[in-house]
Short mmCIF file of C-alpha atoms and ligand atoms in Angstrom, two decimals:
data_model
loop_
_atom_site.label_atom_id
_atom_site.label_comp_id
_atom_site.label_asym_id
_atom_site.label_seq_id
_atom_site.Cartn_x
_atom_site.Cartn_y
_atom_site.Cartn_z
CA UNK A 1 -30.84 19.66 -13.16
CA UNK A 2 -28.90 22.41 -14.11
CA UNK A 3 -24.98 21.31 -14.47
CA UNK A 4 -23.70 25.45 -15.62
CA UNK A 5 -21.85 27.63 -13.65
CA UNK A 6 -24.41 30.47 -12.54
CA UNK A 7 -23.60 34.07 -14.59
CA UNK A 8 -21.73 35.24 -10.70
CA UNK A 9 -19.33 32.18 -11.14
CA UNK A 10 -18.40 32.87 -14.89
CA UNK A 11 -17.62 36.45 -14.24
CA UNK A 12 -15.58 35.20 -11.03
CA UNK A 13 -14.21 32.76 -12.81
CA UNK A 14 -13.11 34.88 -15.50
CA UNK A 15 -11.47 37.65 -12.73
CA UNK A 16 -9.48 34.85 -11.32
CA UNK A 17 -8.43 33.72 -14.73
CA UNK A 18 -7.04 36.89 -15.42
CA UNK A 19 -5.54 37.71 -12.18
CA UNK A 20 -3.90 34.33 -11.95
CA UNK A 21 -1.91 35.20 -15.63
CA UNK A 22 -1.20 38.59 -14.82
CA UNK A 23 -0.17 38.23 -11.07
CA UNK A 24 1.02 34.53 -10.22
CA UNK A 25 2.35 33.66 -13.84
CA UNK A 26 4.90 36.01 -13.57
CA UNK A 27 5.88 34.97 -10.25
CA UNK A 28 6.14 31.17 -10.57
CA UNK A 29 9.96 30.57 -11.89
CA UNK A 30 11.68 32.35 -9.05
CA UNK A 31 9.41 30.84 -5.95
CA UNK A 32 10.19 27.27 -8.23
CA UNK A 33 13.77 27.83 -7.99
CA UNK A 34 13.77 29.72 -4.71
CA UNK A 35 11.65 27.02 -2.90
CA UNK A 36 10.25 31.19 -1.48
CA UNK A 37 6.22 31.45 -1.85
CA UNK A 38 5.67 35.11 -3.25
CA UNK A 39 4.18 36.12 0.13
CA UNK A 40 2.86 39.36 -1.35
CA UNK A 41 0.71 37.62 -3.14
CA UNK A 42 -1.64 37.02 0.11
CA UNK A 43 -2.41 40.41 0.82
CA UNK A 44 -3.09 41.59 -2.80
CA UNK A 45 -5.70 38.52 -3.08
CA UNK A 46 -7.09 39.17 0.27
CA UNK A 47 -7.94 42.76 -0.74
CA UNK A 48 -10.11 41.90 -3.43
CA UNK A 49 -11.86 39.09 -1.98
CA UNK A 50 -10.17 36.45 -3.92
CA UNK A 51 -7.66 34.81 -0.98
CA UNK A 52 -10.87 32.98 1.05
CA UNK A 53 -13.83 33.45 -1.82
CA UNK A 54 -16.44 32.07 0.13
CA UNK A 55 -16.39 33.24 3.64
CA UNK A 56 -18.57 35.99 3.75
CA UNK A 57 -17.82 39.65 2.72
CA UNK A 58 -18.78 41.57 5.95
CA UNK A 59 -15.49 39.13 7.41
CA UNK A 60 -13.83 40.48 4.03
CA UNK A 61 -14.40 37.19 1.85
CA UNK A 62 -15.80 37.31 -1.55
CA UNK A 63 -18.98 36.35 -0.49
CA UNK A 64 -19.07 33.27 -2.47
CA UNK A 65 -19.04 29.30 -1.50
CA UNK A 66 -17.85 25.72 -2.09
CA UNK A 67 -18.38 26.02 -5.72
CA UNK A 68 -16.78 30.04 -5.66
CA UNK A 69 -13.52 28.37 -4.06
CA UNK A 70 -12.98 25.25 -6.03
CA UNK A 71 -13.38 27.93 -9.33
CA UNK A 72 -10.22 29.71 -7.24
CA UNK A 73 -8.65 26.46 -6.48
CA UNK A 74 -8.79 25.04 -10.03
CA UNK A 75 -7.86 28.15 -11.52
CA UNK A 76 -4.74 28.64 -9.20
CA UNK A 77 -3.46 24.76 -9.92
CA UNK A 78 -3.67 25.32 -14.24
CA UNK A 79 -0.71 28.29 -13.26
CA UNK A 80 1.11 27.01 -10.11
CA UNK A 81 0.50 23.96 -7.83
CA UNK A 82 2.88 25.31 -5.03
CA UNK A 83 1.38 28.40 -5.28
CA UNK A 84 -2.30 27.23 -5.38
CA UNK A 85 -1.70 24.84 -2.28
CA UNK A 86 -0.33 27.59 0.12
CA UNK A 87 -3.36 29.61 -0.71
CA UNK A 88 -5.76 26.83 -0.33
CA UNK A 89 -4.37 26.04 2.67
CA UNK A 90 -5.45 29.74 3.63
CA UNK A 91 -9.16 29.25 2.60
CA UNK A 92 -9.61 26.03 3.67
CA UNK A 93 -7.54 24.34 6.18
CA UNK A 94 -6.41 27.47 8.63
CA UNK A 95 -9.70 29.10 8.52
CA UNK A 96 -12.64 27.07 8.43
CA UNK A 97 -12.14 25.59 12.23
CA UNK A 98 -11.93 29.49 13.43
CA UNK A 99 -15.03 30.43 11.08
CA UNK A 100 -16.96 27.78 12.21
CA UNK A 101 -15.87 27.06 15.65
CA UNK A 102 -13.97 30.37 16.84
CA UNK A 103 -14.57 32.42 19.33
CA UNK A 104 -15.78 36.48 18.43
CA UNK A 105 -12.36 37.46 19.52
CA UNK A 106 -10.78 34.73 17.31
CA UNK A 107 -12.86 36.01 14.39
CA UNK A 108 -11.63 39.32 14.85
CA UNK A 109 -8.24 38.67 15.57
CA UNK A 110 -7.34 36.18 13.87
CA UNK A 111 -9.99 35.00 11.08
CA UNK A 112 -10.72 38.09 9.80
CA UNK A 113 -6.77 38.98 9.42
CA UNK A 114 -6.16 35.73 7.66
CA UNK A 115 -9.47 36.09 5.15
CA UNK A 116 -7.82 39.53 4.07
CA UNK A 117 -4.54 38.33 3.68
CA UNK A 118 -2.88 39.87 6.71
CA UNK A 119 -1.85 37.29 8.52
CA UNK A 120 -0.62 34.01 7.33
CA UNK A 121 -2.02 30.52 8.56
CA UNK A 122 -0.99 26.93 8.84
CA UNK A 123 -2.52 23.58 10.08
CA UNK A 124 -0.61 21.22 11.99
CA UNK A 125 -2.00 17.62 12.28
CA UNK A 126 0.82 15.65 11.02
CA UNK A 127 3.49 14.10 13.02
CA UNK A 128 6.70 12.12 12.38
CA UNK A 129 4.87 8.84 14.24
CA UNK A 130 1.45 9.87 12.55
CA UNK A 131 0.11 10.59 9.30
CA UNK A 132 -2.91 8.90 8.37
CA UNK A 133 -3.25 7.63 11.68
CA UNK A 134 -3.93 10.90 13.03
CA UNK A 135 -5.71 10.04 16.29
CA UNK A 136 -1.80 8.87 17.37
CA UNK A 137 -0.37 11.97 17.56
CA UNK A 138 1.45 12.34 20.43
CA UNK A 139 1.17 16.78 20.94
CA UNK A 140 -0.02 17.47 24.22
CA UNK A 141 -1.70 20.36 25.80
CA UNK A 142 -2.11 20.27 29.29
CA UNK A 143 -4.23 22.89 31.30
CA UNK A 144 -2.84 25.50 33.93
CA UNK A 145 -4.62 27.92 35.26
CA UNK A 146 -5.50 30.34 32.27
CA UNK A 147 -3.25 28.20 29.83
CA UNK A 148 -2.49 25.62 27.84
CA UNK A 149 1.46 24.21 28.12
CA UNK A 150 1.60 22.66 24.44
CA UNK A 151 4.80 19.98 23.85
CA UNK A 152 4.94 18.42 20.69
CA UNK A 153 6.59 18.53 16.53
CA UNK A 154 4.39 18.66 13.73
CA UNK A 155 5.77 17.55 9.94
CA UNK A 156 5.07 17.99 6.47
CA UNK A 157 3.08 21.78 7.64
CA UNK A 158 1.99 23.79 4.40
CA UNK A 159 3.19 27.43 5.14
CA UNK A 160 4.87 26.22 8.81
CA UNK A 161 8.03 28.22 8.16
CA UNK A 162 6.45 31.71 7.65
CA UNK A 163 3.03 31.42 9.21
CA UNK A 164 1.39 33.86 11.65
CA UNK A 165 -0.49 31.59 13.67
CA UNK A 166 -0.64 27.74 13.10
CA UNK A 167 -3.59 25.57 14.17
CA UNK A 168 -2.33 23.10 15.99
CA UNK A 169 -4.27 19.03 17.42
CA UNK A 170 -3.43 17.97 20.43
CA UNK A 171 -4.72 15.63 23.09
CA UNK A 172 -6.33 17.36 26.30
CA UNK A 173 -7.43 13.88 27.35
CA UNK A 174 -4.61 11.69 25.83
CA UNK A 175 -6.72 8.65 27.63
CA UNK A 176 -9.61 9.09 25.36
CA UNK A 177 -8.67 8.25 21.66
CA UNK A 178 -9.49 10.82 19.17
CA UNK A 179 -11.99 12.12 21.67
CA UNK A 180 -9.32 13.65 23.59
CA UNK A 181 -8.29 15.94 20.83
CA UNK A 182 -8.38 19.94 20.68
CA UNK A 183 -7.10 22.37 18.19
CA UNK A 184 -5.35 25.46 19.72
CA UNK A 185 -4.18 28.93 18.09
CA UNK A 186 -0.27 29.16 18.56
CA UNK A 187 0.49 32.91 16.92
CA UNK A 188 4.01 33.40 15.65
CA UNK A 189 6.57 34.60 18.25
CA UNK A 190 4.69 32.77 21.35
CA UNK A 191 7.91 31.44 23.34
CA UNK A 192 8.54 27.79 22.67
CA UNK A 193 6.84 27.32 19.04
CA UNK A 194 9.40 27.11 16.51
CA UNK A 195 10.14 26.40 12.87
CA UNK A 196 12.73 23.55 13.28
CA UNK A 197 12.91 23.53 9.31
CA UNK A 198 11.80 23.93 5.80
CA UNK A 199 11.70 20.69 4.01
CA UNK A 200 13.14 20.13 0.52
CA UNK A 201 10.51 18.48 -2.26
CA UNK A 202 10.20 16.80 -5.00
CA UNK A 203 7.99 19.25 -6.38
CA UNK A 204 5.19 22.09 -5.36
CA UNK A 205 8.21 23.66 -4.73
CA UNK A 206 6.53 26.96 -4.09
CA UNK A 207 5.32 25.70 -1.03
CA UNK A 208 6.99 26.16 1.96
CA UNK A 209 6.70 23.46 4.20
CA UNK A 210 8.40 23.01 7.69
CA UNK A 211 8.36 20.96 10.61
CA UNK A 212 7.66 22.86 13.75
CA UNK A 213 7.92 22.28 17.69
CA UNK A 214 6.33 23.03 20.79
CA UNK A 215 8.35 23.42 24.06
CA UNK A 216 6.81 24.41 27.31
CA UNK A 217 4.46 26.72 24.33
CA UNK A 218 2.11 28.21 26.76
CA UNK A 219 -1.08 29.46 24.89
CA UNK A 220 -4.08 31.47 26.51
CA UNK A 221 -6.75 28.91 27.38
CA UNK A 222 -8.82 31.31 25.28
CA UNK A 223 -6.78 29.94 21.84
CA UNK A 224 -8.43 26.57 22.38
CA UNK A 225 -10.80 26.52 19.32
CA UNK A 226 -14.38 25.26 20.77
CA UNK A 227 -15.72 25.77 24.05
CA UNK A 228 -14.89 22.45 25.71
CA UNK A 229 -12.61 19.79 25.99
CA UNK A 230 -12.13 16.92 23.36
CA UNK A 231 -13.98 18.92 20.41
CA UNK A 232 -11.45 18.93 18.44
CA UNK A 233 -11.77 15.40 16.08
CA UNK A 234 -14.96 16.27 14.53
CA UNK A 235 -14.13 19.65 13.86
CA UNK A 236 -10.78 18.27 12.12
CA UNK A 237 -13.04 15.86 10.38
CA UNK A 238 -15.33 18.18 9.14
CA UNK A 239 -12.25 20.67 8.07
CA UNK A 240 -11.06 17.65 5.55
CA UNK A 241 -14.14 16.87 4.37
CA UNK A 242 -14.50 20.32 2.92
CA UNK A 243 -10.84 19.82 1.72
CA UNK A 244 -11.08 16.98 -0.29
CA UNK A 245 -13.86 18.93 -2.31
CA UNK A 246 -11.22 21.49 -2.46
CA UNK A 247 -8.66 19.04 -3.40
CA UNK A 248 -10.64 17.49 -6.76
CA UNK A 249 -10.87 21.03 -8.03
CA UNK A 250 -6.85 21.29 -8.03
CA UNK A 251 -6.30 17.89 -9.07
CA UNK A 252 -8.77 19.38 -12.23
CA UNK A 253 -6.68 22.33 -12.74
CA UNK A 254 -3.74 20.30 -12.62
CA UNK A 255 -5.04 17.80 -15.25
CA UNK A 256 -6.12 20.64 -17.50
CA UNK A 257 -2.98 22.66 -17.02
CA UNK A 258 -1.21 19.20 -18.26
CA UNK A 259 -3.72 18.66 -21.02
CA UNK A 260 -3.10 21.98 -22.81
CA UNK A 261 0.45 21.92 -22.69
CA UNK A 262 0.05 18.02 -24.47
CA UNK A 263 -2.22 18.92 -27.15
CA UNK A 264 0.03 21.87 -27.81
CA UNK A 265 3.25 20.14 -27.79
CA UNK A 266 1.42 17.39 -29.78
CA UNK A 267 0.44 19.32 -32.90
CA UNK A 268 4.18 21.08 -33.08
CA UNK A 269 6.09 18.01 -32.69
CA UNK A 270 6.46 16.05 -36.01
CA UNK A 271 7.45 12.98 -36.54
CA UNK A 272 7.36 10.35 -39.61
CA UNK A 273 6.71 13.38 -41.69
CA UNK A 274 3.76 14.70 -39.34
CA UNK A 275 2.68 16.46 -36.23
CA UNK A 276 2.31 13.66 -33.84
CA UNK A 277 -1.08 14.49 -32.53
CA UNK A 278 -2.42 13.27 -36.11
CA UNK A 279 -0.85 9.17 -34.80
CA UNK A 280 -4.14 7.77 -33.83
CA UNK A 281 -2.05 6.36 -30.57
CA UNK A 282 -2.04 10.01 -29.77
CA UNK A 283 -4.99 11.19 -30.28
CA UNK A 284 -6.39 8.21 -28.28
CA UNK A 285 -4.78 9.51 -24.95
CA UNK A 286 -5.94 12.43 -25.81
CA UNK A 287 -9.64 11.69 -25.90
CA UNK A 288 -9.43 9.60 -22.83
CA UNK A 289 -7.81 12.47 -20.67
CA UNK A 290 -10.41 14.97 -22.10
CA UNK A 291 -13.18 12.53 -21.12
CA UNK A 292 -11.47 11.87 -17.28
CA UNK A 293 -10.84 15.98 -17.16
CA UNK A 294 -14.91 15.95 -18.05
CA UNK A 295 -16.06 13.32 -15.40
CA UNK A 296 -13.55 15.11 -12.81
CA UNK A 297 -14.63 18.22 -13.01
CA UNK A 298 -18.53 17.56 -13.27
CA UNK A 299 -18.15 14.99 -10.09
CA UNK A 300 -15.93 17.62 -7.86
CA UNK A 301 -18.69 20.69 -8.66
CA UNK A 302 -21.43 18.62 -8.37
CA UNK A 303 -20.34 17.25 -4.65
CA UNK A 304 -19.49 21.01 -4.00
CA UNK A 305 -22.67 21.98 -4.71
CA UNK A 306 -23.98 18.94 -2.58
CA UNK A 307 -22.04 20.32 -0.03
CA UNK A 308 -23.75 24.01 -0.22
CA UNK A 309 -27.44 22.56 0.65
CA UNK A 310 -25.58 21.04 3.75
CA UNK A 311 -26.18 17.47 2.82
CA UNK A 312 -23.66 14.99 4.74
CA UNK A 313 -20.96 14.65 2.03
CA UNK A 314 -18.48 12.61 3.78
CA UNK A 315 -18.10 9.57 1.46
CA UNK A 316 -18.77 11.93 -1.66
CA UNK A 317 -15.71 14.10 -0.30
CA UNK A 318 -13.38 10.73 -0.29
CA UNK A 319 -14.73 10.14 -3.83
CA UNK A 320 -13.90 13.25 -4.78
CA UNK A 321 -10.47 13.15 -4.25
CA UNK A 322 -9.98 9.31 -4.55
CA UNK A 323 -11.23 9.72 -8.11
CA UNK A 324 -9.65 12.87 -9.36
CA UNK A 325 -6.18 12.04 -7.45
CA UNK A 326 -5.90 8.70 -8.90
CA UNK A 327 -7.12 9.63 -12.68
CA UNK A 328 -4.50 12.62 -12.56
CA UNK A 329 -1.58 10.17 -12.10
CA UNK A 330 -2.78 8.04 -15.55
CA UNK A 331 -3.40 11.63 -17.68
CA UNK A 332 0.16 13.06 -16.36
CA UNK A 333 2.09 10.07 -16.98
CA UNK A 334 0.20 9.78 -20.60
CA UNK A 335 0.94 13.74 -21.04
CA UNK A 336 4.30 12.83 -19.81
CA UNK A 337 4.73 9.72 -22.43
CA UNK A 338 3.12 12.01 -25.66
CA UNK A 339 5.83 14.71 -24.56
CA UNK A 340 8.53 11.79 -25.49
CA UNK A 341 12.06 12.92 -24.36
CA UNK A 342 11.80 16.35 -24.24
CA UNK A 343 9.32 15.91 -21.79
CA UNK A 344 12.26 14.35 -19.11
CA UNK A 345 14.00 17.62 -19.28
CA UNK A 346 13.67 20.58 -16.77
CA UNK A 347 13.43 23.11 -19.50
CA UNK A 348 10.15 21.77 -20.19
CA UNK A 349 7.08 22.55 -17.75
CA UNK A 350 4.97 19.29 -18.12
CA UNK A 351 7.97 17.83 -15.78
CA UNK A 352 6.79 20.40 -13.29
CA UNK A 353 2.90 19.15 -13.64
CA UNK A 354 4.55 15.55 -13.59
CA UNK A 355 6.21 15.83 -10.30
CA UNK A 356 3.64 18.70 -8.59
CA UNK A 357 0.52 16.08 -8.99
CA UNK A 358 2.48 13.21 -7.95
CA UNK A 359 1.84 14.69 -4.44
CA UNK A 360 -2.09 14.60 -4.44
CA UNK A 361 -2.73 10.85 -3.92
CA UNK A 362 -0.85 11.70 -0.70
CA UNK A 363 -1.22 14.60 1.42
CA UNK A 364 -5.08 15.42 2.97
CA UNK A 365 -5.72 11.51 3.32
CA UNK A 366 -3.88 8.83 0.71
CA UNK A 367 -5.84 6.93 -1.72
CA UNK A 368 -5.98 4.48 0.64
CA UNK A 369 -7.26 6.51 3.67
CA UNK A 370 -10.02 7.77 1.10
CA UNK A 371 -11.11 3.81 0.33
CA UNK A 372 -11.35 3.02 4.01
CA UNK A 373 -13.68 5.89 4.50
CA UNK A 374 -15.53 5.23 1.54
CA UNK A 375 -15.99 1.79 2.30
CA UNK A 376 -17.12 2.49 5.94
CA UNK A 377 -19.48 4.84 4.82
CA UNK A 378 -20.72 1.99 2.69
CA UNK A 379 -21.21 0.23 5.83
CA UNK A 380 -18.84 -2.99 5.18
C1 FAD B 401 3.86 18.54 0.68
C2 FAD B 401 3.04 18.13 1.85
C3 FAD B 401 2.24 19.05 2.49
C4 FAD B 401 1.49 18.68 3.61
N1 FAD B 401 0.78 19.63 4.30
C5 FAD B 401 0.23 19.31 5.50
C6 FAD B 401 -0.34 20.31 6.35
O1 FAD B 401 -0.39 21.50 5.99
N2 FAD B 401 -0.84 19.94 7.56
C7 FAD B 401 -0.80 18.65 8.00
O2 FAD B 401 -1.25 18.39 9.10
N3 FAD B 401 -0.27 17.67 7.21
C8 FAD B 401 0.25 17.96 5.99
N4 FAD B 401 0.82 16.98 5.21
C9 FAD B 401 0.81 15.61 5.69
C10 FAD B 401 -0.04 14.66 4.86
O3 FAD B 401 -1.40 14.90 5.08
C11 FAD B 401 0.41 13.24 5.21
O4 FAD B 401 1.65 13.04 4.56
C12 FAD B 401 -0.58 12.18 4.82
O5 FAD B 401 -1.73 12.26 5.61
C13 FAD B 401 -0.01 10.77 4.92
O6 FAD B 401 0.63 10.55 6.15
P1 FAD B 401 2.13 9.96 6.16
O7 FAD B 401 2.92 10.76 5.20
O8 FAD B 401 2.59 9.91 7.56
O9 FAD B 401 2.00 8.51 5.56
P2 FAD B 401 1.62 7.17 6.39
O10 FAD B 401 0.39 7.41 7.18
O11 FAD B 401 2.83 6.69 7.08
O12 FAD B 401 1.27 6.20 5.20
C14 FAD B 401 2.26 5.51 4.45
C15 FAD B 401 1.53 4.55 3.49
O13 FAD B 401 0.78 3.59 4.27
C16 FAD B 401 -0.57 3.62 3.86
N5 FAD B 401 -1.46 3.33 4.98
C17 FAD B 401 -1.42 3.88 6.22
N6 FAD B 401 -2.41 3.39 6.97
C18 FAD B 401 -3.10 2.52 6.20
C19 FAD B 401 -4.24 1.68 6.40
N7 FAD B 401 -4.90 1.67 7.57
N8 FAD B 401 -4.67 0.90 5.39
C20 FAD B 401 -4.02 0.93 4.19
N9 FAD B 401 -2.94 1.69 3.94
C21 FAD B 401 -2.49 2.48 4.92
C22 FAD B 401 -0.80 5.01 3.33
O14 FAD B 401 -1.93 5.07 2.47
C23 FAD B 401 0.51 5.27 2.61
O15 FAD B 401 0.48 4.68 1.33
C24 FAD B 401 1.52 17.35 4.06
C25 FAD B 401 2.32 16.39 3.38
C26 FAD B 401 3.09 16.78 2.31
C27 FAD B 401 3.96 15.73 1.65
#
C-alpha cells in the first residue's frame, strides 16, 4: 500500500497551487459580484495542459489521470467554487462522452478544441420535469434524412449561457425507457438552440448557468455521440461515475479552503481575555473537521486511483460524494458557528464557502440519489 502522491503529482500539484493564487485569486471578486466566469481563464489553462489534466497530451491534455484531475479539482475549489465547477465541467462532464465515445472528426473538432481551452462546453441532462429522474426527460431527437430535429429545454446547465457546443440527452426511441436515450453535439449558433437565460444563485456565483431550448434544432446525424441508437444512458452513466470522483475532490478543497480560514480567524479572535481557538469547545470542532478533511481526502484519492486500474467503481463513486458532500455541510456550518457573527456578514469569505458548498449535496445526483445507488449496488 502506498497512500503518497507519486513525485509527478506533487510537482503538479504544486504548479496548480501556484497558478490558482496567481491567476484565479485575483479574479474571483469581480466574476462573484458580476455573476461573469473570467472566460480567459480557459484558454490560458488549456495551453499549459492544466484545463483537462488527464486526457492525454498528443489531444493537448496534461497527460495525467483521475488522481492528476481531482489534484486540479481540489486545488481550484480551496480558491473559487464557481470558478472550479465551470472548469470541471470542462474536464469532466463535456468531454469525457466525446473522448470516449466520439467520433475522429468529433475528436478533432470538437474534443481537442475544448481540452485546449478553445472552445467552451456544457452538458445538458437536466430538465424542468426531471432532475434525478433523468430517464423522464422529455428532449427529443427525431431522425431525417442526414439529421437529427432536436425539441426540448434543459435547466440548471453549468456554462449553458456562453458555451460553444453543449452535449445534449435525448430520446431517439422515447418508447424504450432510458434505453432510448442519445447524446448529440449542438455547437453554438446552430438555428433553434438558444440560451433562454442565466439563472441567479445562491452562491457559486461564478458559474454561469442557463436554461437553454431546442426548436426545430436540426443537428448533422454525424453529432450523435456513439454509433447507434439508444447508447446514450450508459455512456451518461459512466460520465457521472467519473464525476462524483471528481466531485469528493472539490467538496475536499472546499472543506480545506473553510478549515484554514477557521483556524485563522480562531487564533485572532479573542474573547474572555483569549484567542478563542484556545476554548476547548473550539478546538474540538477543530479536530473533528481535520479528522473528516483526512478521511475525505484519503477515501476520494483512493477510489480515484481504483478508478485508474479500471475496476467497476460505481458504488465507490456514490460513496465518494455521498460521504464528502454530506461531511462538508457539518465542517461549514461548524466553521460557520466558530466564525460567530462576523461570520453572517458578506465582508467575510467563510459566508462564500457557507453558501458555495451548500450546493454539492445537490447537483451531479443528491444525497439521496447517491444512497439508492449505493444500496442497489449492495444488492437490497
Ligand atoms: C448550480 C447547478 C448546476 C448544475 N449543473 C448542471 C449541468 O451542468 N448539467 C445538468 O444536466 N444538470 C445540472 N444541474 C442539475 C442537477 O444535477 C440537479 O439539480 C440534480 O440532479 C437534482 O435534480 P432536481 O434539482 O430536479 O431535484 P429533484 O430531482 O426534483 O429532487 C428534489 C428532491 O427530491 C429527492 N428525490 C428525488 N427522487 C427521489 C427518490 N427516488 N428517492 C428519494 N428522494 C428523491 C431529491 O434527492 C431531492 O432532495 C445543476 C444544478 C445546479 C443547482
Amino acid at each position: 500500500m502506498d497512500f503518497e502522491l507519486s513525485e509527478e503529482n506533487r510537482i503538479f500539484q504544486k504548479a496548480i497551487r501556484d497558478f490558482a493564487q496567481k491567476e484565479i485569486a485575483p479574479l474571483v471578486e469581480e466574476a462573484e459580484a458580476t455573476n461573469v466566469f473570467p472566460k480567459q481563464l480557459f484558454r490560458k489553462m488549456g495551453e499549459q495542459g492544466f484545463l483537462c489534466p488527464r486526457y492525454p497530451v498528443e489531444l493537448g491534455g496534461g497527460g495525467g489521470d483521475k488522481i492528476t484531475e481531482c489534484i486540479m479539482v481540489e486545488e481550484l475549489n480551496r480558491i473559487n467554487a464557481g470558478i472550479a465547477a465551470s472548469l470541471m465541467a470542462q474536464s469532466g462532464l463535456a468531454t469525457q462522452p466525446i473522448y470516449k465515445y466520439g467520433s475522429e472528426e468529433q475528436k478533432k473538432n470538437i474534443l481537442i478544441p475544448a481540452i485546449k481551452g478553445e472552445k467552451v462546453g456544457a452538458f445538458a441532462l437536466t430538465e424542468p420535469n426531471a432532475g434525478s429522474d433523468a430517464a423522464s426527460i422529455q428532449t427529443r431527437a427525431v431522425r431525417d434524412g442526414d439529421s437529427y430535429i432536436i425539441n426540448g429545454a434543459k435547466i440548471f446547465i453549468t456554462n449553458g449561457p456562453f458555451c460553444d457546443y453543449v452535449i445534449v440527452a435525448a430520446y431517439t426511441d422515447p418508447s424504450k425507457r432510458g434505453n432510448g436515450i442519445n447524446l448529440f453535439i449542438v455547437e453554438r449558433g446552430t438555428p433553434g438552440f438558444s440560451v433562454a437565460r442565466k439563472l441567479d444563485k445562491v452562491g457559486n456565483r461564478s458559474i454561469e448557468t442557463g436554461e437553454l431550448v431546442f426548436e426545430d434544432c436540426r443537428v448533422p446525424a454525424k453529432n450523435m455521440i456513439g454509433d447507434k441508437e439508444g447508447g446514450g444512458f450508459s455512456q451518461i452513466a459512466d460520465t457521472l461515475i467519473s464525476g462524483r470522483i471528481t466531485y469528493g475532490a472539490r467538496c475536499v478543497g472546499t472543506a480545506q479552503a473553510a478549515y484554514d480560514l477557521t483556524v485563522q480567524y480562531a487564533k485572532e479572535r479573542v474573547q474572555f481575555g483569549k484567542p478563542i481557538i484556545k476554548f476547548q469547545a473550539t478546538r474540538f470542532k477543530l479536530a473533528e473537521m481535520a479528522m473528516n478533511i483526512d478521511i475525505m481526502r484519503t477515501y476520494t484519492y483512493k477510489v480515484a486511483w481504483m478508478y485508474e486500474q479500471g475496476r467497476n467503481v460505481r458504488k465507490e463513486a456514490s460513496m465518494v460524494k455521498l460521504f464528502t458532500a454530506e461531511i462538508l455541510q457539518k465542517i461549514l456550518s461548524d466553521c460557520m458557528q466558530i466564525h460567530g457573527g462576523y461570520g453572517y456578514m458578506m465582508e467575510y469569505p467563510i459566508q462564500r464557502y457557507w453558501r458555495d458548498g451548500r450546493l454539492f449535496t445537490i447537483t451531479e445526483g443528491t444525497s439521496e440519489i447517491q444512497r439508492l445507488i449505493i444500496a442497489k449496488e449492495l444488492g437490497f
